[in-house]
């Protein structure tokens, strides 16, 4: 086999793994912590380590949309679109941070981004959309459960990755 065929095969295998991880994300989306906060992003964070940051971005983004759909978009469609972008970006950053530092630093960064920064970014949007729960009350209501689920998702992803190891 030449190098072009090997790379094509690797890409195909990564896409198959990504599809399986998206399916796992759907299962995680059914395990709710609060509203649309669920165990869906573990597969995305794992994918960012196992397959690479871009695949983590894809898996985490689709995973969040699946959670929003199974929850009935409780925070409105615009908020869930923003969260979809955030989830993809945070999984990507997690994968890059892991490659440039280590798992503990990358995990701390991901938990802070997904648990605190994401909600801070949504505070002005909730005010602008005039959601019943908006502004700082929204932040205080969401930051605890979201930080908890972020910690669970990121730590599980990192633990599973350390057990399985790097295949790519």
mmCIF file with all atom_site columns, C-alpha atoms in Angstrom:
data_model
loop_
_atom_site.group_PDB
_atom_site.id
_atom_site.type_symbol
_atom_site.label_atom_id
_atom_site.label_alt_id
_atom_site.label_comp_id
_atom_site.label_asym_id
_atom_site.label_entity_id
_atom_site.label_seq_id
_atom_site.pdbx_PDB_ins_code
_atom_site.Cartn_x
_atom_site.Cartn_y
_atom_site.Cartn_z
_atom_site.occupancy
_atom_site.B_iso_or_equiv
_atom_site.pdbx_formal_charge
_atom_site.auth_seq_id
_atom_site.auth_comp_id
_atom_site.auth_asym_id
_atom_site.auth_atom_id
_atom_site.pdbx_PDB_model_num
ATOM 1   C CA . UNK A 1 1   ? 0.000   0.000  0.000  1.00 0.00 ? 1   UNK A CA 1
ATOM 2   C CA . UNK A 1 2   ? 1.229   3.445  -0.761 1.00 0.00 ? 2   UNK A CA 1
ATOM 3   C CA . UNK A 1 3   ? 1.089   6.295  1.728  1.00 0.00 ? 3   UNK A CA 1
ATOM 4   C CA . UNK A 1 4   ? -1.967  7.832  0.030  1.00 0.00 ? 4   UNK A CA 1
ATOM 5   C CA . UNK A 1 5   ? -3.998  4.642  0.550  1.00 0.00 ? 5   UNK A CA 1
ATOM 6   C CA . UNK A 1 6   ? -2.849  4.343  4.147  1.00 0.00 ? 6   UNK A CA 1
ATOM 7   C CA . UNK A 1 7   ? -3.945  7.913  4.913  1.00 0.00 ? 7   UNK A CA 1
ATOM 8   C CA . UNK A 1 8   ? -7.314  7.328  3.209  1.00 0.00 ? 8   UNK A CA 1
ATOM 9   C CA . UNK A 1 9   ? -7.822  4.195  5.294  1.00 0.00 ? 9   UNK A CA 1
ATOM 10  C CA . UNK A 1 10  ? -6.899  6.069  8.499  1.00 0.00 ? 10  UNK A CA 1
ATOM 11  C CA . UNK A 1 11  ? -9.399  8.816  7.645  1.00 0.00 ? 11  UNK A CA 1
ATOM 12  C CA . UNK A 1 12  ? -12.127 6.247  6.975  1.00 0.00 ? 12  UNK A CA 1
ATOM 13  C CA . UNK A 1 13  ? -11.424 4.498  10.270 1.00 0.00 ? 13  UNK A CA 1
ATOM 14  C CA . UNK A 1 14  ? -11.531 7.835  12.111 1.00 0.00 ? 14  UNK A CA 1
ATOM 15  C CA . UNK A 1 15  ? -14.893 8.681  10.530 1.00 0.00 ? 15  UNK A CA 1
ATOM 16  C CA . UNK A 1 16  ? -16.288 5.301  11.566 1.00 0.00 ? 16  UNK A CA 1
ATOM 17  C CA . UNK A 1 17  ? -15.034 5.834  15.130 1.00 0.00 ? 17  UNK A CA 1
ATOM 18  C CA . UNK A 1 18  ? -16.534 9.343  15.067 1.00 0.00 ? 18  UNK A CA 1
ATOM 19  C CA . UNK A 1 19  ? -19.901 7.917  14.033 1.00 0.00 ? 19  UNK A CA 1
ATOM 20  C CA . UNK A 1 20  ? -19.777 5.392  16.867 1.00 0.00 ? 20  UNK A CA 1
ATOM 21  C CA . UNK A 1 21  ? -18.810 8.103  19.353 1.00 0.00 ? 21  UNK A CA 1
ATOM 22  C CA . UNK A 1 22  ? -21.704 10.278 18.155 1.00 0.00 ? 22  UNK A CA 1
ATOM 23  C CA . UNK A 1 23  ? -24.006 7.298  18.817 1.00 0.00 ? 23  UNK A CA 1
ATOM 24  C CA . UNK A 1 24  ? -22.500 6.990  22.318 1.00 0.00 ? 24  UNK A CA 1
ATOM 25  C CA . UNK A 1 25  ? -23.084 10.719 22.725 1.00 0.00 ? 25  UNK A CA 1
ATOM 26  C CA . UNK A 1 26  ? -26.768 10.153 21.925 1.00 0.00 ? 26  UNK A CA 1
ATOM 27  C CA . UNK A 1 27  ? -26.965 7.567  24.702 1.00 0.00 ? 27  UNK A CA 1
ATOM 28  C CA . UNK A 1 28  ? -25.236 10.027 27.048 1.00 0.00 ? 28  UNK A CA 1
ATOM 29  C CA . UNK A 1 29  ? -27.722 12.718 26.016 1.00 0.00 ? 29  UNK A CA 1
ATOM 30  C CA . UNK A 1 30  ? -30.459 10.606 27.567 1.00 0.00 ? 30  UNK A CA 1
ATOM 31  C CA . UNK A 1 31  ? -28.715 10.670 30.970 1.00 0.00 ? 31  UNK A CA 1
ATOM 32  C CA . UNK A 1 32  ? -29.863 14.096 32.143 1.00 0.00 ? 32  UNK A CA 1
ATOM 33  C CA . UNK A 1 33  ? -28.474 16.018 35.091 1.00 0.00 ? 33  UNK A CA 1
ATOM 34  C CA . UNK A 1 34  ? -30.681 19.098 34.711 1.00 0.00 ? 34  UNK A CA 1
ATOM 35  C CA . UNK A 1 35  ? -32.717 20.174 31.673 1.00 0.00 ? 35  UNK A CA 1
ATOM 36  C CA . UNK A 1 36  ? -30.409 19.803 28.696 1.00 0.00 ? 36  UNK A CA 1
ATOM 37  C CA . UNK A 1 37  ? -27.324 19.225 30.872 1.00 0.00 ? 37  UNK A CA 1
ATOM 38  C CA . UNK A 1 38  ? -26.405 15.598 30.296 1.00 0.00 ? 38  UNK A CA 1
ATOM 39  C CA . UNK A 1 39  ? -23.554 13.151 29.862 1.00 0.00 ? 39  UNK A CA 1
ATOM 40  C CA . UNK A 1 40  ? -23.361 13.727 26.124 1.00 0.00 ? 40  UNK A CA 1
ATOM 41  C CA . UNK A 1 41  ? -20.019 15.501 25.878 1.00 0.00 ? 41  UNK A CA 1
ATOM 42  C CA . UNK A 1 42  ? -17.887 12.671 27.285 1.00 0.00 ? 42  UNK A CA 1
ATOM 43  C CA . UNK A 1 43  ? -17.736 11.115 23.820 1.00 0.00 ? 43  UNK A CA 1
ATOM 44  C CA . UNK A 1 44  ? -16.723 14.457 22.298 1.00 0.00 ? 44  UNK A CA 1
ATOM 45  C CA . UNK A 1 45  ? -13.949 15.044 24.827 1.00 0.00 ? 45  UNK A CA 1
ATOM 46  C CA . UNK A 1 46  ? -12.754 11.453 24.397 1.00 0.00 ? 46  UNK A CA 1
ATOM 47  C CA . UNK A 1 47  ? -12.793 11.868 20.621 1.00 0.00 ? 47  UNK A CA 1
ATOM 48  C CA . UNK A 1 48  ? -10.617 14.989 20.918 1.00 0.00 ? 48  UNK A CA 1
ATOM 49  C CA . UNK A 1 49  ? -7.977  12.871 22.677 1.00 0.00 ? 49  UNK A CA 1
ATOM 50  C CA . UNK A 1 50  ? -8.361  9.597  20.803 1.00 0.00 ? 50  UNK A CA 1
ATOM 51  C CA . UNK A 1 51  ? -8.890  10.837 17.222 1.00 0.00 ? 51  UNK A CA 1
ATOM 52  C CA . UNK A 1 52  ? -7.773  14.452 17.379 1.00 0.00 ? 52  UNK A CA 1
ATOM 53  C CA . UNK A 1 53  ? -9.188  17.897 18.167 1.00 0.00 ? 53  UNK A CA 1
ATOM 54  C CA . UNK A 1 54  ? -11.170 18.275 14.914 1.00 0.00 ? 54  UNK A CA 1
ATOM 55  C CA . UNK A 1 55  ? -12.969 14.969 15.456 1.00 0.00 ? 55  UNK A CA 1
ATOM 56  C CA . UNK A 1 56  ? -13.678 16.008 19.044 1.00 0.00 ? 56  UNK A CA 1
ATOM 57  C CA . UNK A 1 57  ? -15.181 19.254 17.769 1.00 0.00 ? 57  UNK A CA 1
ATOM 58  C CA . UNK A 1 58  ? -17.464 17.341 15.417 1.00 0.00 ? 58  UNK A CA 1
ATOM 59  C CA . UNK A 1 59  ? -18.518 14.750 17.995 1.00 0.00 ? 59  UNK A CA 1
ATOM 60  C CA . UNK A 1 60  ? -19.141 17.275 20.797 1.00 0.00 ? 60  UNK A CA 1
ATOM 61  C CA . UNK A 1 61  ? -21.139 19.618 18.548 1.00 0.00 ? 61  UNK A CA 1
ATOM 62  C CA . UNK A 1 62  ? -23.415 16.903 17.219 1.00 0.00 ? 62  UNK A CA 1
ATOM 63  C CA . UNK A 1 63  ? -23.669 15.439 20.724 1.00 0.00 ? 63  UNK A CA 1
ATOM 64  C CA . UNK A 1 64  ? -25.005 18.690 22.120 1.00 0.00 ? 64  UNK A CA 1
ATOM 65  C CA . UNK A 1 65  ? -27.556 19.078 19.347 1.00 0.00 ? 65  UNK A CA 1
ATOM 66  C CA . UNK A 1 66  ? -28.783 15.547 20.083 1.00 0.00 ? 66  UNK A CA 1
ATOM 67  C CA . UNK A 1 67  ? -29.141 16.440 23.759 1.00 0.00 ? 67  UNK A CA 1
ATOM 68  C CA . UNK A 1 68  ? -31.036 19.619 22.901 1.00 0.00 ? 68  UNK A CA 1
ATOM 69  C CA . UNK A 1 69  ? -33.371 17.684 20.611 1.00 0.00 ? 69  UNK A CA 1
ATOM 70  C CA . UNK A 1 70  ? -34.045 14.974 23.212 1.00 0.00 ? 70  UNK A CA 1
ATOM 71  C CA . UNK A 1 71  ? -34.720 17.715 25.774 1.00 0.00 ? 71  UNK A CA 1
ATOM 72  C CA . UNK A 1 72  ? -37.023 19.781 23.554 1.00 0.00 ? 72  UNK A CA 1
ATOM 73  C CA . UNK A 1 73  ? -34.643 22.788 23.283 1.00 0.00 ? 73  UNK A CA 1
ATOM 74  C CA . UNK A 1 74  ? -35.435 24.028 26.830 1.00 0.00 ? 74  UNK A CA 1
ATOM 75  C CA . UNK A 1 75  ? -33.136 27.062 26.533 1.00 0.00 ? 75  UNK A CA 1
ATOM 76  C CA . UNK A 1 76  ? -34.459 28.051 23.065 1.00 0.00 ? 76  UNK A CA 1
ATOM 77  C CA . UNK A 1 77  ? -32.980 27.221 19.690 1.00 0.00 ? 77  UNK A CA 1
ATOM 78  C CA . UNK A 1 78  ? -30.645 30.272 19.565 1.00 0.00 ? 78  UNK A CA 1
ATOM 79  C CA . UNK A 1 79  ? -29.073 29.383 22.921 1.00 0.00 ? 79  UNK A CA 1
ATOM 80  C CA . UNK A 1 80  ? -28.602 25.762 21.884 1.00 0.00 ? 80  UNK A CA 1
ATOM 81  C CA . UNK A 1 81  ? -26.961 26.821 18.627 1.00 0.00 ? 81  UNK A CA 1
ATOM 82  C CA . UNK A 1 82  ? -24.499 28.915 20.637 1.00 0.00 ? 82  UNK A CA 1
ATOM 83  C CA . UNK A 1 83  ? -23.896 26.018 23.035 1.00 0.00 ? 83  UNK A CA 1
ATOM 84  C CA . UNK A 1 84  ? -23.321 23.699 20.069 1.00 0.00 ? 84  UNK A CA 1
ATOM 85  C CA . UNK A 1 85  ? -20.545 25.997 18.837 1.00 0.00 ? 85  UNK A CA 1
ATOM 86  C CA . UNK A 1 86  ? -19.140 26.294 22.366 1.00 0.00 ? 86  UNK A CA 1
ATOM 87  C CA . UNK A 1 87  ? -19.104 22.524 22.884 1.00 0.00 ? 87  UNK A CA 1
ATOM 88  C CA . UNK A 1 88  ? -17.237 21.954 19.647 1.00 0.00 ? 88  UNK A CA 1
ATOM 89  C CA . UNK A 1 89  ? -14.746 24.705 20.418 1.00 0.00 ? 89  UNK A CA 1
ATOM 90  C CA . UNK A 1 90  ? -14.162 23.502 23.983 1.00 0.00 ? 90  UNK A CA 1
ATOM 91  C CA . UNK A 1 91  ? -13.588 19.893 22.874 1.00 0.00 ? 91  UNK A CA 1
ATOM 92  C CA . UNK A 1 92  ? -11.149 21.175 20.251 1.00 0.00 ? 92  UNK A CA 1
ATOM 93  C CA . UNK A 1 93  ? -9.288  23.258 22.863 1.00 0.00 ? 93  UNK A CA 1
ATOM 94  C CA . UNK A 1 94  ? -9.219  20.242 25.191 1.00 0.00 ? 94  UNK A CA 1
ATOM 95  C CA . UNK A 1 95  ? -7.571  18.127 22.493 1.00 0.00 ? 95  UNK A CA 1
ATOM 96  C CA . UNK A 1 96  ? -5.024  20.829 21.659 1.00 0.00 ? 96  UNK A CA 1
ATOM 97  C CA . UNK A 1 97  ? -4.269  21.531 25.334 1.00 0.00 ? 97  UNK A CA 1
ATOM 98  C CA . UNK A 1 98  ? -3.693  17.822 25.934 1.00 0.00 ? 98  UNK A CA 1
ATOM 99  C CA . UNK A 1 99  ? -1.217  17.640 23.065 1.00 0.00 ? 99  UNK A CA 1
ATOM 100 C CA . UNK A 1 100 ? 0.642   20.771 24.211 1.00 0.00 ? 100 UNK A CA 1
ATOM 101 C CA . UNK A 1 101 ? 0.655   20.068 27.968 1.00 0.00 ? 101 UNK A CA 1
ATOM 102 C CA . UNK A 1 102 ? -0.866  17.107 29.796 1.00 0.00 ? 102 UNK A CA 1
ATOM 103 C CA . UNK A 1 103 ? -4.188  15.541 30.734 1.00 0.00 ? 103 UNK A CA 1
ATOM 104 C CA . UNK A 1 104 ? -4.601  17.280 34.078 1.00 0.00 ? 104 UNK A CA 1
ATOM 105 C CA . UNK A 1 105 ? -4.054  20.784 32.705 1.00 0.00 ? 105 UNK A CA 1
ATOM 106 C CA . UNK A 1 106 ? -6.228  20.041 29.663 1.00 0.00 ? 106 UNK A CA 1
ATOM 107 C CA . UNK A 1 107 ? -8.992  18.682 31.934 1.00 0.00 ? 107 UNK A CA 1
ATOM 108 C CA . UNK A 1 108 ? -8.930  21.739 34.187 1.00 0.00 ? 108 UNK A CA 1
ATOM 109 C CA . UNK A 1 109 ? -9.105  24.029 31.153 1.00 0.00 ? 109 UNK A CA 1
ATOM 110 C CA . UNK A 1 110 ? -12.021 22.064 29.654 1.00 0.00 ? 110 UNK A CA 1
ATOM 111 C CA . UNK A 1 111 ? -13.990 21.983 32.913 1.00 0.00 ? 111 UNK A CA 1
ATOM 112 C CA . UNK A 1 112 ? -13.573 25.728 33.456 1.00 0.00 ? 112 UNK A CA 1
ATOM 113 C CA . UNK A 1 113 ? -14.471 26.528 29.847 1.00 0.00 ? 113 UNK A CA 1
ATOM 114 C CA . UNK A 1 114 ? -17.487 24.246 29.718 1.00 0.00 ? 114 UNK A CA 1
ATOM 115 C CA . UNK A 1 115 ? -18.657 24.767 33.290 1.00 0.00 ? 115 UNK A CA 1
ATOM 116 C CA . UNK A 1 116 ? -18.126 28.488 33.899 1.00 0.00 ? 116 UNK A CA 1
ATOM 117 C CA . UNK A 1 117 ? -17.068 30.374 30.772 1.00 0.00 ? 117 UNK A CA 1
ATOM 118 C CA . UNK A 1 118 ? -19.872 28.927 28.653 1.00 0.00 ? 118 UNK A CA 1
ATOM 119 C CA . UNK A 1 119 ? -22.516 30.145 31.101 1.00 0.00 ? 119 UNK A CA 1
ATOM 120 C CA . UNK A 1 120 ? -20.850 33.557 31.426 1.00 0.00 ? 120 UNK A CA 1
ATOM 121 C CA . UNK A 1 121 ? -20.984 33.919 27.659 1.00 0.00 ? 121 UNK A CA 1
ATOM 122 C CA . UNK A 1 122 ? -24.715 33.137 27.712 1.00 0.00 ? 122 UNK A CA 1
ATOM 123 C CA . UNK A 1 123 ? -25.663 35.702 30.376 1.00 0.00 ? 123 UNK A CA 1
ATOM 124 C CA . UNK A 1 124 ? -26.070 38.630 27.921 1.00 0.00 ? 124 UNK A CA 1
ATOM 125 C CA . UNK A 1 125 ? -27.823 36.380 25.399 1.00 0.00 ? 125 UNK A CA 1
ATOM 126 C CA . UNK A 1 126 ? -30.416 35.300 27.975 1.00 0.00 ? 126 UNK A CA 1
ATOM 127 C CA . UNK A 1 127 ? -31.106 38.966 28.759 1.00 0.00 ? 127 UNK A CA 1
ATOM 128 C CA . UNK A 1 128 ? -31.362 39.849 25.059 1.00 0.00 ? 128 UNK A CA 1
ATOM 129 C CA . UNK A 1 129 ? -33.750 36.920 24.420 1.00 0.00 ? 129 UNK A CA 1
ATOM 130 C CA . UNK A 1 130 ? -35.755 37.884 27.528 1.00 0.00 ? 130 UNK A CA 1
ATOM 131 C CA . UNK A 1 131 ? -35.776 34.343 28.847 1.00 0.00 ? 131 UNK A CA 1
ATOM 132 C CA . UNK A 1 132 ? -37.801 33.834 32.032 1.00 0.00 ? 132 UNK A CA 1
ATOM 133 C CA . UNK A 1 133 ? -34.554 32.989 33.829 1.00 0.00 ? 133 UNK A CA 1
ATOM 134 C CA . UNK A 1 134 ? -31.957 35.424 32.505 1.00 0.00 ? 134 UNK A CA 1
ATOM 135 C CA . UNK A 1 135 ? -28.846 37.327 33.461 1.00 0.00 ? 135 UNK A CA 1
ATOM 136 C CA . UNK A 1 136 ? -27.126 36.501 36.721 1.00 0.00 ? 136 UNK A CA 1
ATOM 137 C CA . UNK A 1 137 ? -29.960 34.312 38.056 1.00 0.00 ? 137 UNK A CA 1
ATOM 138 C CA . UNK A 1 138 ? -29.419 32.167 34.925 1.00 0.00 ? 138 UNK A CA 1
ATOM 139 C CA . UNK A 1 139 ? -25.695 32.017 35.681 1.00 0.00 ? 139 UNK A CA 1
ATOM 140 C CA . UNK A 1 140 ? -26.171 31.019 39.321 1.00 0.00 ? 140 UNK A CA 1
ATOM 141 C CA . UNK A 1 141 ? -28.749 28.370 38.392 1.00 0.00 ? 141 UNK A CA 1
ATOM 142 C CA . UNK A 1 142 ? -26.669 26.797 35.635 1.00 0.00 ? 142 UNK A CA 1
ATOM 143 C CA . UNK A 1 143 ? -23.029 27.078 36.757 1.00 0.00 ? 143 UNK A CA 1
ATOM 144 C CA . UNK A 1 144 ? -23.215 24.387 39.466 1.00 0.00 ? 144 UNK A CA 1
ATOM 145 C CA . UNK A 1 145 ? -24.921 21.589 37.522 1.00 0.00 ? 145 UNK A CA 1
ATOM 146 C CA . UNK A 1 146 ? -22.981 22.424 34.352 1.00 0.00 ? 146 UNK A CA 1
ATOM 147 C CA . UNK A 1 147 ? -19.636 22.436 36.188 1.00 0.00 ? 147 UNK A CA 1
ATOM 148 C CA . UNK A 1 148 ? -20.517 19.105 37.800 1.00 0.00 ? 148 UNK A CA 1
ATOM 149 C CA . UNK A 1 149 ? -21.484 17.493 34.505 1.00 0.00 ? 149 UNK A CA 1
ATOM 150 C CA . UNK A 1 150 ? -18.432 19.028 32.808 1.00 0.00 ? 150 UNK A CA 1
ATOM 151 C CA . UNK A 1 151 ? -16.208 17.495 35.443 1.00 0.00 ? 151 UNK A CA 1
ATOM 152 C CA . UNK A 1 152 ? -17.846 14.096 35.063 1.00 0.00 ? 152 UNK A CA 1
ATOM 153 C CA . UNK A 1 153 ? -17.710 14.209 31.247 1.00 0.00 ? 153 UNK A CA 1
ATOM 154 C CA . UNK A 1 154 ? -14.101 15.405 31.026 1.00 0.00 ? 154 UNK A CA 1
ATOM 155 C CA . UNK A 1 155 ? -12.732 13.128 33.752 1.00 0.00 ? 155 UNK A CA 1
ATOM 156 C CA . UNK A 1 156 ? -14.507 10.075 32.295 1.00 0.00 ? 156 UNK A CA 1
ATOM 157 C CA . UNK A 1 157 ? -13.199 10.928 28.817 1.00 0.00 ? 157 UNK A CA 1
ATOM 158 C CA . UNK A 1 158 ? -9.646  11.305 30.090 1.00 0.00 ? 158 UNK A CA 1
ATOM 159 C CA . UNK A 1 159 ? -9.849  8.115  32.195 1.00 0.00 ? 159 UNK A CA 1
ATOM 160 C CA . UNK A 1 160 ? -11.192 6.040  29.298 1.00 0.00 ? 160 UNK A CA 1
ATOM 161 C CA . UNK A 1 161 ? -8.512  7.466  27.014 1.00 0.00 ? 161 UNK A CA 1
ATOM 162 C CA . UNK A 1 162 ? -5.770  6.567  29.493 1.00 0.00 ? 162 UNK A CA 1
ATOM 163 C CA . UNK A 1 163 ? -7.147  3.016  29.730 1.00 0.00 ? 163 UNK A CA 1
ATOM 164 C CA . UNK A 1 164 ? -7.548  2.523  25.975 1.00 0.00 ? 164 UNK A CA 1
ATOM 165 C CA . UNK A 1 165 ? -4.475  4.449  24.909 1.00 0.00 ? 165 UNK A CA 1
ATOM 166 C CA . UNK A 1 166 ? -3.684  6.269  21.711 1.00 0.00 ? 166 UNK A CA 1
ATOM 167 C CA . UNK A 1 167 ? -4.387  4.259  18.570 1.00 0.00 ? 167 UNK A CA 1
ATOM 168 C CA . UNK A 1 168 ? -3.675  7.039  16.065 1.00 0.00 ? 168 UNK A CA 1
#
